[in-house]
PDB file of C-alpha atoms in Angstrom:
ATOM      1  CA  MET A   1      42.479  91.992 113.831  1.00 36.00           C
ATOM      2  CA  LYS A   2      43.386  91.394 110.209  1.00 40.00           C
ATOM      3  CA  ILE A   3      45.133  93.496 107.592  1.00 47.00           C
ATOM      4  CA  SER A   4      41.968  94.891 106.060  1.00 48.00           C
ATOM      5  CA  CYS A   5      42.735  98.614 106.152  1.00 54.00           C
ATOM      6  CA  ILE A   6      43.366  98.688 102.396  1.00 55.00           C
ATOM      7  CA  ASP A   7      40.159  98.658 100.368  1.00 57.00           C
ATOM      8  CA  ARG A   8      40.976  98.784  96.663  1.00 51.00           C
ATOM      9  CA  SER A   9      37.480 100.079  95.915  1.00 54.00           C
ATOM     10  CA  THR A  10      38.478 103.259  97.736  1.00 58.00           C
ATOM     11  CA  GLY A  11      40.639 105.851  96.027  1.00 58.00           C
ATOM     12  CA  ALA A  12      44.304 106.029  96.999  1.00 60.00           C
ATOM     13  CA  ALA A  13      44.006 109.722  97.852  1.00 63.00           C
ATOM     14  CA  GLU A  14      41.105 109.038 100.214  1.00 64.00           C
ATOM     15  CA  ILE A  15      43.047 106.260 101.951  1.00 63.00           C
ATOM     16  CA  ALA A  16      46.120 108.459 102.315  1.00 69.00           C
ATOM     17  CA  ALA A  17      44.200 111.350 103.856  1.00 80.00           C
ATOM     18  CA  ASP A  18      42.401 109.296 106.503  1.00 93.00           C
ATOM     19  CA  PRO A  19      44.521 108.527 109.590  1.00 95.00           C
ATOM     20  CA  LEU A  20      41.964 105.944 110.745  1.00 94.00           C
ATOM     21  CA  ARG A  21      43.006 103.770 107.800  1.00 94.00           C
ATOM     22  CA  ASN A  22      45.833 102.814 110.128  1.00 96.00           C
ATOM     23  CA  GLN A  23      44.507  99.952 112.222  1.00 95.00           C
ATOM     24  CA  LEU A  24      46.271 100.977 115.410  1.00 96.00           C
ATOM     25  CA  LEU A  25      44.997 104.553 115.338  1.00 96.00           C
ATOM     26  CA  ALA A  26      41.536 103.147 114.671  1.00 95.00           C
ATOM     27  CA  MET A  27      41.815 101.181 117.940  1.00 94.00           C
ATOM     28  CA  LEU A  28      41.947 104.331 120.077  1.00 95.00           C
ATOM     29  CA  PRO A  29      38.781 105.225 122.016  1.00 95.00           C
ATOM     30  CA  ASP A  30      36.987 108.365 120.832  1.00 94.00           C
ATOM     31  CA  ALA A  31      38.188 110.507 123.742  1.00 92.00           C
ATOM     32  CA  ASP A  32      41.833 109.584 123.149  1.00 94.00           C
ATOM     33  CA  TRP A  33      41.489 109.921 119.386  1.00 95.00           C
ATOM     34  CA  LYS A  34      40.240 113.501 119.718  1.00 93.00           C
ATOM     35  CA  ARG A  35      43.415 114.350 121.619  1.00 94.00           C
ATOM     36  CA  TRP A  36      45.675 112.456 119.228  1.00 95.00           C
ATOM     37  CA  SER A  37      44.137 113.940 116.073  1.00 94.00           C
ATOM     38  CA  ALA A  38      45.558 117.323 117.085  1.00 94.00           C
ATOM     39  CA  LEU A  39      49.047 115.854 117.570  1.00 95.00           C
ATOM     40  CA  LEU A  40      49.334 113.980 114.263  1.00 97.00           C
ATOM     41  CA  ASP A  41      50.908 115.395 111.118  1.00 96.00           C
ATOM     42  CA  HIS A  42      50.183 114.034 107.639  1.00 97.00           C
ATOM     43  CA  VAL A  43      53.378 113.302 105.666  1.00 97.00           C
ATOM     44  CA  ASN A  44      54.129 111.939 102.216  1.00 96.00           C
ATOM     45  CA  LEU A  45      56.910 109.350 102.253  1.00 97.00           C
ATOM     46  CA  VAL A  46      59.241 108.776  99.306  1.00 97.00           C
ATOM     47  CA  ARG A  47      60.558 105.375  98.280  1.00 95.00           C
ATOM     48  CA  GLY A  48      64.027 104.820  99.750  1.00 95.00           C
ATOM     49  CA  GLN A  49      63.541 107.438 102.470  1.00 97.00           C
ATOM     50  CA  VAL A  50      65.179 106.468 105.754  1.00 97.00           C
ATOM     51  CA  LEU A  51      62.880 107.240 108.679  1.00 97.00           C
ATOM     52  CA  CYS A  52      65.316 106.046 111.355  1.00 96.00           C
ATOM     53  CA  ASP A  53      68.795 104.527 111.201  1.00 94.00           C
ATOM     54  CA  SER A  54      69.844 101.595 113.358  1.00 92.00           C
ATOM     55  CA  GLY A  55      71.486 102.762 116.561  1.00 91.00           C
ATOM     56  CA  CYS A  56      69.575 106.062 116.471  1.00 93.00           C
ATOM     57  CA  THR A  57      66.747 107.334 118.633  1.00 93.00           C
ATOM     58  CA  PRO A  58      63.480 107.911 116.718  1.00 94.00           C
ATOM     59  CA  THR A  59      62.371 111.531 116.579  1.00 95.00           C
ATOM     60  CA  HIS A  60      58.867 110.582 115.475  1.00 96.00           C
ATOM     61  CA  VAL A  61      56.522 107.614 115.487  1.00 97.00           C
ATOM     62  CA  TYR A  62      55.018 106.920 112.056  1.00 98.00           C
ATOM     63  CA  PHE A  63      51.610 105.348 111.377  1.00 98.00           C
ATOM     64  CA  PRO A  64      51.455 104.388 107.670  1.00 97.00           C
ATOM     65  CA  THR A  65      48.158 104.531 105.807  1.00 96.00           C
ATOM     66  CA  SER A  66      49.251 103.792 102.228  1.00 94.00           C
ATOM     67  CA  ALA A  67      53.054 103.663 102.531  1.00 96.00           C
ATOM     68  CA  VAL A  68      54.855 100.364 103.139  1.00 97.00           C
ATOM     69  CA  LEU A  69      57.976 100.274 105.312  1.00 97.00           C
ATOM     70  CA  SER A  70      60.777  97.761 105.767  1.00 97.00           C
ATOM     71  CA  LEU A  71      62.681  97.060 108.952  1.00 97.00           C
ATOM     72  CA  LEU A  72      66.203  96.208 107.812  1.00 96.00           C
ATOM     73  CA  TYR A  73      68.994  94.600 109.792  1.00 93.00           C
ATOM     74  CA  ASN A  74      72.339  95.875 108.501  1.00 88.00           C
ATOM     75  CA  THR A  75      75.670  94.104 108.953  1.00 86.00           C
ATOM     76  CA  ARG A  76      79.075  95.715 109.377  1.00 86.00           C
ATOM     77  CA  ASP A  77      80.130  94.731 105.875  1.00 85.00           C
ATOM     78  CA  GLY A  78      77.207  96.601 104.301  1.00 82.00           C
ATOM     79  CA  GLN A  79      74.837  93.679 103.776  1.00 85.00           C
ATOM     80  CA  SER A  80      71.225  93.848 104.876  1.00 87.00           C
ATOM     81  CA  CYS A  81      68.061  91.780 105.079  1.00 92.00           C
ATOM     82  CA  GLU A  82      64.461  92.552 105.902  1.00 96.00           C
ATOM     83  CA  VAL A  83      63.187  91.349 109.265  1.00 95.00           C
ATOM     84  CA  ALA A  84      59.663  92.793 109.106  1.00 96.00           C
ATOM     85  CA  VAL A  85      57.209  94.726 106.929  1.00 97.00           C
ATOM     86  CA  ILE A  86      54.969  97.491 108.266  1.00 97.00           C
ATOM     87  CA  GLY A  87      52.014  99.115 106.580  1.00 97.00           C
ATOM     88  CA  CYS A  88      48.537 100.197 107.630  1.00 95.00           C
ATOM     89  CA  ASP A  89      48.686  97.522 110.331  1.00 95.00           C
ATOM     90  CA  GLY A  90      51.485  99.081 112.339  1.00 96.00           C
ATOM     91  CA  LEU A  91      53.770 101.826 113.529  1.00 97.00           C
ATOM     92  CA  THR A  92      57.460 102.629 113.941  1.00 96.00           C
ATOM     93  CA  GLY A  93      59.421 103.612 117.036  1.00 93.00           C
ATOM     94  CA  LEU A  94      58.572 100.731 119.373  1.00 92.00           C
ATOM     95  CA  SER A  95      61.903 101.223 121.150  1.00 90.00           C
ATOM     96  CA  LEU A  96      60.430 104.344 122.774  1.00 88.00           C
ATOM     97  CA  PHE A  97      57.865 102.134 124.455  1.00 86.00           C
ATOM     98  CA  MET A  98      60.077  99.168 125.270  1.00 82.00           C
ATOM     99  CA  GLY A  99      62.314 101.064 127.698  1.00 75.00           C
ATOM    100  CA  GLY A 100      65.142 101.861 125.304  1.00 73.00           C
ATOM    101  CA  ASN A 101      65.883 104.715 122.970  1.00 76.00           C
ATOM    102  CA  SER A 102      67.907 103.512 120.000  1.00 85.00           C
ATOM    103  CA  THR A 103      66.606 100.988 117.488  1.00 88.00           C
ATOM    104  CA  SER A 104      68.432  97.849 116.361  1.00 89.00           C
ATOM    105  CA  TYR A 105      67.184  98.121 112.779  1.00 92.00           C
ATOM    106  CA  GLN A 106      66.828 100.668 110.004  1.00 95.00           C
ATOM    107  CA  VAL A 107      63.364 101.848 108.943  1.00 97.00           C
ATOM    108  CA  VAL A 108      63.159 102.442 105.171  1.00 97.00           C
ATOM    109  CA  VAL A 109      60.237 103.311 102.906  1.00 97.00           C
ATOM    110  CA  GLN A 110      59.767 100.520 100.347  1.00 95.00           C
ATOM    111  CA  THR A 111      56.533 101.761  98.767  1.00 95.00           C
ATOM    112  CA  ALA A 112      55.903 105.488  98.574  1.00 95.00           C
ATOM    113  CA  GLY A 113      52.724 106.719 100.166  1.00 95.00           C
ATOM    114  CA  SER A 114      51.248 108.511 103.119  1.00 96.00           C
ATOM    115  CA  ALA A 115      51.604 108.232 106.854  1.00 97.00           C
ATOM    116  CA  PHE A 116      50.760 110.196 109.951  1.00 98.00           C
ATOM    117  CA  ARG A 117      53.433 110.956 112.504  1.00 97.00           C
ATOM    118  CA  ILE A 118      53.619 112.165 116.081  1.00 97.00           C
ATOM    119  CA  SER A 119      56.682 113.414 117.945  1.00 96.00           C
ATOM    120  CA  ALA A 120      58.553 110.964 120.137  1.00 94.00           C
ATOM    121  CA  HIS A 121      58.186 113.349 123.073  1.00 93.00           C
ATOM    122  CA  ALA A 122      54.400 113.390 122.730  1.00 94.00           C
ATOM    123  CA  VAL A 123      54.276 109.595 122.464  1.00 92.00           C
ATOM    124  CA  LYS A 124      56.275 109.143 125.667  1.00 90.00           C
ATOM    125  CA  GLN A 125      53.886 111.436 127.516  1.00 91.00           C
ATOM    126  CA  GLU A 126      50.872 109.577 126.128  1.00 91.00           C
ATOM    127  CA  ILE A 127      52.300 106.184 127.123  1.00 89.00           C
ATOM    128  CA  ASP A 128      52.754 107.382 130.702  1.00 87.00           C
ATOM    129  CA  GLN A 129      49.294 108.912 130.949  1.00 88.00           C
ATOM    130  CA  CYS A 130      46.992 106.819 128.765  1.00 89.00           C
ATOM    131  CA  THR A 131      46.196 103.121 129.167  1.00 91.00           C
ATOM    132  CA  ALA A 132      44.682 102.896 125.675  1.00 92.00           C
ATOM    133  CA  VAL A 133      47.934 104.062 124.075  1.00 92.00           C
ATOM    134  CA  SER A 134      49.976 101.562 126.082  1.00 91.00           C
ATOM    135  CA  SER A 135      47.548  98.832 125.029  1.00 91.00           C
ATOM    136  CA  MET A 136      47.894  99.862 121.374  1.00 92.00           C
ATOM    137  CA  MET A 137      51.696  99.703 121.597  1.00 92.00           C
ATOM    138  CA  LEU A 138      51.637  96.318 123.339  1.00 92.00           C
ATOM    139  CA  HIS A 139      49.231  94.947 120.746  1.00 92.00           C
ATOM    140  CA  PHE A 140      51.572  95.833 117.911  1.00 95.00           C
ATOM    141  CA  ALA A 141      54.697  94.752 119.816  1.00 94.00           C
ATOM    142  CA  GLN A 142      53.193  91.262 120.106  1.00 94.00           C
ATOM    143  CA  ALA A 143      52.292  91.212 116.410  1.00 95.00           C
ATOM    144  CA  LEU A 144      55.719  92.455 115.351  1.00 95.00           C
ATOM    145  CA  MET A 145      57.554  89.866 117.455  1.00 94.00           C
ATOM    146  CA  ALA A 146      55.365  87.186 115.896  1.00 95.00           C
ATOM    147  CA  GLN A 147      56.207  88.435 112.409  1.00 95.00           C
ATOM    148  CA  VAL A 148      59.955  88.509 113.128  1.00 95.00           C
ATOM    149  CA  ALA A 149      59.828  84.962 114.545  1.00 94.00           C
ATOM    150  CA  HIS A 150      57.794  83.786 111.567  1.00 93.00           C
ATOM    151  CA  THR A 151      60.275  85.408 109.163  1.00 93.00           C
ATOM    152  CA  ALA A 152      63.191  83.644 110.852  1.00 93.00           C
ATOM    153  CA  ALA A 153      61.442  80.275 110.607  1.00 92.00           C
ATOM    154  CA  CYS A 154      60.556  80.824 106.956  1.00 92.00           C
ATOM    155  CA  HIS A 155      64.164  81.683 106.080  1.00 91.00           C
ATOM    156  CA  ARG A 156      65.240  78.435 107.714  1.00 90.00           C
ATOM    157  CA  PHE A 157      62.672  76.108 106.146  1.00 91.00           C
ATOM    158  CA  GLN A 158      61.375  77.720 102.941  1.00 93.00           C
ATOM    159  CA  SER A 159      62.687  77.721  99.377  1.00 94.00           C
ATOM    160  CA  ILE A 160      63.439  80.959  97.534  1.00 96.00           C
ATOM    161  CA  ASP A 161      60.193  80.465  95.576  1.00 95.00           C
ATOM    162  CA  GLN A 162      58.186  80.382  98.820  1.00 96.00           C
ATOM    163  CA  LEU A 163      60.073  83.339 100.306  1.00 96.00           C
ATOM    164  CA  LEU A 164      59.326  85.403  97.213  1.00 97.00           C
ATOM    165  CA  CYS A 165      55.627  84.478  97.323  1.00 97.00           C
ATOM    166  CA  ARG A 166      55.425  85.363 101.011  1.00 96.00           C
ATOM    167  CA  ARG A 167      57.111  88.753 100.494  1.00 96.00           C
ATOM    168  CA  LEU A 168      54.803  89.620  97.612  1.00 97.00           C
ATOM    169  CA  ILE A 169      51.766  88.797  99.756  1.00 96.00           C
ATOM    170  CA  GLN A 170      53.119  90.924 102.590  1.00 95.00           C
ATOM    171  CA  GLY A 171      53.511  93.883 100.247  1.00 95.00           C
ATOM    172  CA  LEU A 172      50.196  93.328  98.488  1.00 94.00           C
ATOM    173  CA  ASP A 173      48.177  93.199 101.714  1.00 93.00           C
ATOM    174  CA  ARG A 174      49.555  96.592 102.718  1.00 94.00           C
ATOM    175  CA  SER A 175      49.377  98.275  99.312  1.00 91.00           C
ATOM    176  CA  VAL A 176      46.662 100.266  97.545  1.00 89.00           C
ATOM    177  CA  SER A 177      47.632  98.607  94.252  1.00 90.00           C
ATOM    178  CA  ASP A 178      48.090  95.088  92.886  1.00 94.00           C
ATOM    179  CA  THR A 179      51.388  96.250  91.373  1.00 95.00           C
ATOM    180  CA  LEU A 180      54.444  96.475  93.613  1.00 95.00           C
ATOM    181  CA  PRO A 181      57.482  98.632  92.750  1.00 94.00           C
ATOM    182  CA  MET A 182      60.154  95.941  93.164  1.00 95.00           C
ATOM    183  CA  THR A 183      63.168  94.903  91.137  1.00 94.00           C
ATOM    184  CA  HIS A 184      64.739  91.457  91.346  1.00 95.00           C
ATOM    185  CA  GLU A 185      67.805  93.083  92.889  1.00 94.00           C
ATOM    186  CA  LEU A 186      65.723  94.737  95.612  1.00 95.00           C
ATOM    187  CA  VAL A 187      63.863  91.516  96.424  1.00 96.00           C
ATOM    188  CA  ALA A 188      67.158  89.629  96.637  1.00 95.00           C
ATOM    189  CA  SER A 189      68.493  92.239  99.062  1.00 93.00           C
ATOM    190  CA  LEU A 190      65.352  92.099 101.229  1.00 94.00           C
ATOM    191  CA  LEU A 191      65.375  88.310 101.364  1.00 95.00           C
ATOM    192  CA  GLY A 192      69.138  87.988 101.758  1.00 92.00           C
ATOM    193  CA  VAL A 193      69.492  85.659  98.751  1.00 94.00           C
ATOM    194  CA  ARG A 194      71.185  85.742  95.341  1.00 94.00           C
ATOM    195  CA  ARG A 195      69.558  87.764  92.569  1.00 95.00           C
ATOM    196  CA  GLU A 196      69.736  84.799  90.215  1.00 97.00           C
ATOM    197  CA  GLY A 197      67.568  82.794  92.603  1.00 97.00           C
ATOM    198  CA  VAL A 198      64.922  85.532  92.681  1.00 96.00           C
ATOM    199  CA  THR A 199      64.925  85.820  88.888  1.00 96.00           C
ATOM    200  CA  SER A 200      64.444  82.070  88.518  1.00 97.00           C
ATOM    201  CA  ALA A 201      61.607  82.034  91.059  1.00 97.00           C
ATOM    202  CA  ALA A 202      59.893  85.034  89.443  1.00 96.00           C
ATOM    203  CA  LEU A 203      60.028  83.414  86.010  1.00 96.00           C
ATOM    204  CA  LYS A 204      58.327  80.300  87.415  1.00 96.00           C
ATOM    205  CA  LEU A 205      55.567  82.377  89.013  1.00 97.00           C
ATOM    206  CA  GLN A 206      55.045  84.325  85.795  1.00 97.00           C
ATOM    207  CA  ALA A 207      54.920  81.130  83.707  1.00 97.00           C
ATOM    208  CA  ASP A 208      52.270  79.755  86.091  1.00 96.00           C
ATOM    209  CA  GLY A 209      50.150  82.897  85.728  1.00 97.00           C
ATOM    210  CA  LEU A 210      50.556  84.115  89.318  1.00 97.00           C
ATOM    211  CA  ILE A 211      52.427  87.353  88.575  1.00 97.00           C
ATOM    212  CA  ALA A 212      53.433  89.588  85.694  1.00 97.00           C
ATOM    213  CA  TYR A 213      56.807  91.299  85.705  1.00 93.00           C
ATOM    214  CA  ARG A 214      57.850  94.443  83.927  1.00 90.00           C
ATOM    215  CA  ARG A 215      61.078  96.234  84.642  1.00 85.00           C
ATOM    216  CA  GLY A 216      60.880  97.357  88.251  1.00 90.00           C
ATOM    217  CA  GLN A 217      57.198  96.385  88.628  1.00 94.00           C
ATOM    218  CA  ILE A 218      55.658  93.122  89.856  1.00 96.00           C
ATOM    219  CA  SER A 219      51.899  92.760  89.361  1.00 96.00           C
ATOM    220  CA  VAL A 220      50.062  90.088  91.338  1.00 96.00           C
ATOM    221  CA  ILE A 221      47.508  88.312  89.149  1.00 96.00           C
ATOM    222  CA  ASP A 222      46.370  85.463  91.392  1.00 96.00           C
ATOM    223  CA  ARG A 223      46.692  86.231  95.100  1.00 94.00           C
ATOM    224  CA  VAL A 224      44.981  83.035  96.259  1.00 94.00           C
ATOM    225  CA  ARG A 225      47.365  80.711  94.445  1.00 95.00           C
ATOM    226  CA  LEU A 226      50.312  82.903  95.408  1.00 95.00           C
ATOM    227  CA  ALA A 227      49.385  82.583  99.088  1.00 94.00           C
ATOM    228  CA  GLN A 228      48.926  78.843  98.745  1.00 93.00           C
ATOM    229  CA  ARG A 229      52.389  78.484  97.295  1.00 92.00           C
ATOM    230  CA  ALA A 230      53.871  80.709 100.002  1.00 89.00           C
ATOM    231  CA  ARG A 231      52.326  78.897 102.947  1.00 79.00           C
ATOM    232  CA  PRO A 232      54.871  76.605 104.667  1.00 60.00           C
ATOM    233  CA  LYS A 233      54.096  73.496 106.701  1.00 57.00           C
ATOM    234  CA  LEU A 234      55.355  75.215 109.834  1.00 53.00           C
ATOM    235  CA  VAL A 235      52.339  77.561 109.848  1.00 50.00           C
ATOM    236  CA  ALA A 236      49.940  74.641 110.297  1.00 46.00           C
ATOM    237  CA  ALA A 237      52.007  73.372 113.214  1.00 48.00           C
ATOM    238  CA  ASN A 238      51.822  76.728 114.970  1.00 51.00           C
ATOM    239  CA  ALA A 239      48.285  77.695 113.998  1.00 45.00           C
ATOM    240  CA  ARG A 240      46.879  76.779 117.415  1.00 42.00           C
ATOM    241  CA  GLN A 241      49.559  78.798 119.203  1.00 49.00           C
ATOM    242  CA  VAL A 242      49.274  82.105 117.342  1.00 47.00           C
ATOM    243  CA  ARG A 243      45.833  83.441 116.500  1.00 43.00           C
ATOM    244  CA  ARG A 244      45.785  85.372 113.244  1.00 46.00           C
ATOM    245  CA  ASP A 245      43.414  88.004 114.589  1.00 47.00           C
ATOM    246  CA  GLU A 246      45.944  88.852 117.310  1.00 47.00           C
ATOM    247  CA  SER A 247      48.895  88.965 114.915  1.00 46.00           C
ATOM    248  CA  PRO A 248      48.027  91.140 111.895  1.00 46.00           C
ATOM    249  CA  ALA A 249      51.702  91.423 110.972  1.00 47.00           C
ATOM    250  CA  ILE A 250      51.782  87.771 109.875  1.00 46.00           C
ATOM    251  CA  ALA A 251      50.760  87.788 106.241  1.00 48.00           C
ATOM    252  CA  VAL A 252      50.850  84.076 105.426  1.00 51.00           C
TER     253      VAL A 252
END
């Protein structure tokens, strides 16, 4: 399964209003989907909105359709870095399925948009009673763990230029637009690097015709070349171990 839920030929409003634009909800068999469709609520998410704080128990599970979410690991001294990105390929609240209650990360809306949510209580009941729901959760748990592992490896072996390219691709593949609402300061915070390094990398990408930057907005001009620059050697080494169609959360 690939991140193909965003079709830019389709209007943003149409994408937002269709819960089956979320790949995981689209996996549910018809009989289970009929039951779930009555349990889901459509919500509009605002940029910067915190859906669940670290150490807290989720009250709802969110399935984004056009919104893009960040999973942030926060330190005691107030620093943070992004460990994963979730869009139309995923969900929040995996801790409810994994046997725990509280989450170890903060879930924050990075790109405003739509999602569908279901109460944590309803999800727990569904997990206990429905094999298809358990399979859906396991599928995404595997993909999310792969993304977190891939992120850790990239932060160890990649340059800031490559990290920036990778993060832009991750956002682009989950967005209804080629323009991402991101400042250099925000990107630096997500990547856990200095702002000056992000600014330098962004200027290089803009000079090479890969992106265009206006205050608070990064437009991707050439996705193919951006992905090529983002792709590290470590991906080729692991390509036989992790199939892309089983790990939609890995962008590059």
